[in-house]
Short mmCIF file of C-alpha atoms and ligand atoms in Angstrom, two decimals:
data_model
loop_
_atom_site.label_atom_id
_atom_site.label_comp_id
_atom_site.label_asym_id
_atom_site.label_seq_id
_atom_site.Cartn_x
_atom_site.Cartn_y
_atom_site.Cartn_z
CA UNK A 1 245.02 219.14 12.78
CA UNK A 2 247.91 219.21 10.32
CA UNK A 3 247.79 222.31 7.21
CA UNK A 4 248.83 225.03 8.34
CA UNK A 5 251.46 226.92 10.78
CA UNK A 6 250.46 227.43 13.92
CA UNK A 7 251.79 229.92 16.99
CA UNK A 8 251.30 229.22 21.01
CA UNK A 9 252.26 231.38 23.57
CA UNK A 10 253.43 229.93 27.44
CA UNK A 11 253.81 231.91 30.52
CA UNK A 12 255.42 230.49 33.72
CA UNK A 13 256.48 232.36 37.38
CA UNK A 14 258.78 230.10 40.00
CA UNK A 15 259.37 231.88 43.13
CA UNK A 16 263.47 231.77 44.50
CA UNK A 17 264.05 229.80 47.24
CA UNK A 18 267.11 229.05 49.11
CA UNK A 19 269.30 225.81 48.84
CA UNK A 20 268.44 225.23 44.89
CA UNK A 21 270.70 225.94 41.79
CA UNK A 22 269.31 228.42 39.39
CA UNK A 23 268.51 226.65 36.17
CA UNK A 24 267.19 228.84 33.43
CA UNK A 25 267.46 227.33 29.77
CA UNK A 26 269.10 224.37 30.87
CA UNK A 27 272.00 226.65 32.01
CA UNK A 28 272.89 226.46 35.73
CA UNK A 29 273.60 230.70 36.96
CA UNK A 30 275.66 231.23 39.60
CA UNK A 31 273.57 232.87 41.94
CA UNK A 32 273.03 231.87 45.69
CA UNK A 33 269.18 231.44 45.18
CA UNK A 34 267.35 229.32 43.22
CA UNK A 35 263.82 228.05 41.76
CA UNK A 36 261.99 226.78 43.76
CA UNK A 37 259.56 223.96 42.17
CA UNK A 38 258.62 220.46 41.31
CA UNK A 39 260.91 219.82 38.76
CA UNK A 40 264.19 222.06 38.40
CA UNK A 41 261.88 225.21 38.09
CA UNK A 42 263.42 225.94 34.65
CA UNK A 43 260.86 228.59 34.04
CA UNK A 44 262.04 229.80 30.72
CA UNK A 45 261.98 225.74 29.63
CA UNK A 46 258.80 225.73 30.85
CA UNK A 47 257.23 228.74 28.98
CA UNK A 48 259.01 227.39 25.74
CA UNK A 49 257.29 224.31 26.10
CA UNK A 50 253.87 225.63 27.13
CA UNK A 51 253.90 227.73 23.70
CA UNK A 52 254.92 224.40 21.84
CA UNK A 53 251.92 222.76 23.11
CA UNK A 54 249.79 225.33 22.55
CA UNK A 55 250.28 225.89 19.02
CA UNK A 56 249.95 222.05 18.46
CA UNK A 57 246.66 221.93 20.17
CA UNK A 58 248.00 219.91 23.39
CA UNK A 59 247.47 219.81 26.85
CA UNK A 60 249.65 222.49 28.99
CA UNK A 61 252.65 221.06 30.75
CA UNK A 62 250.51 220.84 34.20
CA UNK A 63 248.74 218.32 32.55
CA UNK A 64 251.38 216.57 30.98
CA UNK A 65 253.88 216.26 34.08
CA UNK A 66 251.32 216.71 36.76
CA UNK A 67 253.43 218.55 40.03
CA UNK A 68 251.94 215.49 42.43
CA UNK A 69 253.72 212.99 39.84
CA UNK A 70 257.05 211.66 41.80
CA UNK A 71 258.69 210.82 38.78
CA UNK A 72 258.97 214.84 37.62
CA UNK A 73 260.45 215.53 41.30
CA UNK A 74 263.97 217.79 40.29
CA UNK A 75 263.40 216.84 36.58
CA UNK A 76 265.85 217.78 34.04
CA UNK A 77 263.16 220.32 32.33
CA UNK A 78 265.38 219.60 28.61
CA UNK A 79 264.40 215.76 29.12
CA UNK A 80 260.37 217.15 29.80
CA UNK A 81 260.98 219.30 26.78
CA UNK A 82 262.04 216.47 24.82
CA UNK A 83 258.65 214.85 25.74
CA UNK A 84 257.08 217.64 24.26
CA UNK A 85 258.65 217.81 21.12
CA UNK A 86 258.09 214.01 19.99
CA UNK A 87 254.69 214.91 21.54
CA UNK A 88 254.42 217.69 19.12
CA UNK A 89 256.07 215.16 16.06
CA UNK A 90 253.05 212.84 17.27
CA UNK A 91 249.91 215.38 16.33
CA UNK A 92 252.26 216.13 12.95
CA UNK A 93 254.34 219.54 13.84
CA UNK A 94 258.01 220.30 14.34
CA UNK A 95 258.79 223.61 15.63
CA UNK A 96 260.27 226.42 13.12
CA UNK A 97 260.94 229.38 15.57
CA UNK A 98 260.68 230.43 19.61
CA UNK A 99 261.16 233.72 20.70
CA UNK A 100 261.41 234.18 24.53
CA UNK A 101 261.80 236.96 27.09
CA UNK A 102 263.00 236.17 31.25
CA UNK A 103 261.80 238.40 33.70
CA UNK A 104 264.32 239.15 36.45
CA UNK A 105 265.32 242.25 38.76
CA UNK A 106 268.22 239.64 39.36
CA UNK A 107 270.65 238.55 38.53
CA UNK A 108 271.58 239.90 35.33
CA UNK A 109 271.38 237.62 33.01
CA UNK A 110 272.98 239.20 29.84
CA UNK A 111 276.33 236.46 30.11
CA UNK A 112 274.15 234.09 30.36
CA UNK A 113 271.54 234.20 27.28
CA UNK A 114 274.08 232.74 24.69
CA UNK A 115 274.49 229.48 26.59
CA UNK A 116 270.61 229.11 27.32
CA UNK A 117 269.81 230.25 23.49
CA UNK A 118 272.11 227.63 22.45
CA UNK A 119 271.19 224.99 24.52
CA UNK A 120 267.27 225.74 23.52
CA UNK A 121 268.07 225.66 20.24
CA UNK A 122 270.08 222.73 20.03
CA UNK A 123 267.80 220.82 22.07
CA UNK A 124 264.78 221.60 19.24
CA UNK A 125 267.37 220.80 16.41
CA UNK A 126 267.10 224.41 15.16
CA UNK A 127 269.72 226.74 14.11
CA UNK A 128 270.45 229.26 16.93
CA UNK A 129 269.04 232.32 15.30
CA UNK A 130 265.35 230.78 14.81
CA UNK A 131 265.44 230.86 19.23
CA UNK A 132 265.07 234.56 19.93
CA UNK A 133 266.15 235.11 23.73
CA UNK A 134 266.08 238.64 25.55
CA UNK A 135 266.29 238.78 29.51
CA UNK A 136 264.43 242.53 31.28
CA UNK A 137 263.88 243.64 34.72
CA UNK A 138 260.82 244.71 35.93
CA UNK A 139 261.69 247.58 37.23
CA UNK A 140 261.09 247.34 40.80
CA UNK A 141 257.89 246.73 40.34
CA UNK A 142 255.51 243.93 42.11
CA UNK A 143 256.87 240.69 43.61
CA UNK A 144 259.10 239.84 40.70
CA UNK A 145 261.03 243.14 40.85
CA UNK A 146 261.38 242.79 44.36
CA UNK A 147 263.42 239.69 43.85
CA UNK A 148 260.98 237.03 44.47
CA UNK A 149 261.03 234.87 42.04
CA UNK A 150 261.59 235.02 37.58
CA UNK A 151 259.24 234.89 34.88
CA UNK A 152 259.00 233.88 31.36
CA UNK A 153 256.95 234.33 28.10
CA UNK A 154 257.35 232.61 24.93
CA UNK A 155 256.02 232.38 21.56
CA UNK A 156 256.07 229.42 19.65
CA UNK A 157 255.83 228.54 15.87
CA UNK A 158 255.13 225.11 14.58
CA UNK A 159 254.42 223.92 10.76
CA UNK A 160 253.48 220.49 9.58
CA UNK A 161 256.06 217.67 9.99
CA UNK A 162 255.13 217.26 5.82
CA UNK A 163 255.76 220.73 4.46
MG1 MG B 1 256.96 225.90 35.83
#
């Protein structure tokens, strides 16, 4: 499996619900909605760590902290992506670069994005300008720009732990 770099790409949608913080990036928002979901509904966490497991060939995170599983219920999503990344060590990769985009009519996130690129970053033990992080709005359109929930997209590199 090991040679050569790789690249994965992970998606992930949480709707907001009421009564739950909004965690994006490890970074709680102040906002009086949050995620709803399984875990902490960290969506951009999750996306980051679907691309990581893609480009190392692994199983997506549904498979790997199954939503029925009580011990992911309100799950730190940095501890999960920890899992993934000595998962990712395991088949022989580290990762060199993410580069992520948040979907959100609200709130605007553009305070925010230093704190969650750091915190990614630091979490992967890579310098903060190998985590590209950029937040949009969908412009009204569809469910997401009417508020109802936030997405995320991410790209992942990985090259062998030996190069
Ligand atoms: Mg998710």
């Amino acid at each position: 499996m090991a040679g050569r770099v790789r690249v994965g790409i992970g998606y992930d949608v949480h709707p907001f619900t009421a009564g739950r913080p909004l965690v994006l990036g490890g970074v709680t928002i102040p906002y009086p909605r949050g995620l709803g979901g399984h875990s902490d509904a960290d969506v951009l966490t999750h996306a980051v760590m679907d691309a990581v497991l893609g480009a190392c060939g692994l199983p997506d995170i549904g498979t790997l902290f199954p939503s029925h599983d009580p011990r992911y219920e309100g799950a730190d999503s940095l501890h999960l992506l920890d899992e993934v990344l000595r998962q990712a060590r395991g088949r022989g990769f580290r990762v060199v670069q993410v580069d992520c985009v948040v979907v959100a009519q609200e709130p605007r996130l553009a305070d925010s994005l230093p704190r969650m690129r750091q915190n990614l970053a630091a979490r992967m033990g890579l310098e903060v300008d190998a985590v590209g992080l950029k937040a949009t709005t969908p412009e009204g359109l569809g469910a997401l720009g009417r508020g109802e929930g936030v997405a995320a997209l991410a790209v992942a590199l990985v090259e062998p732990l030996e190069a």
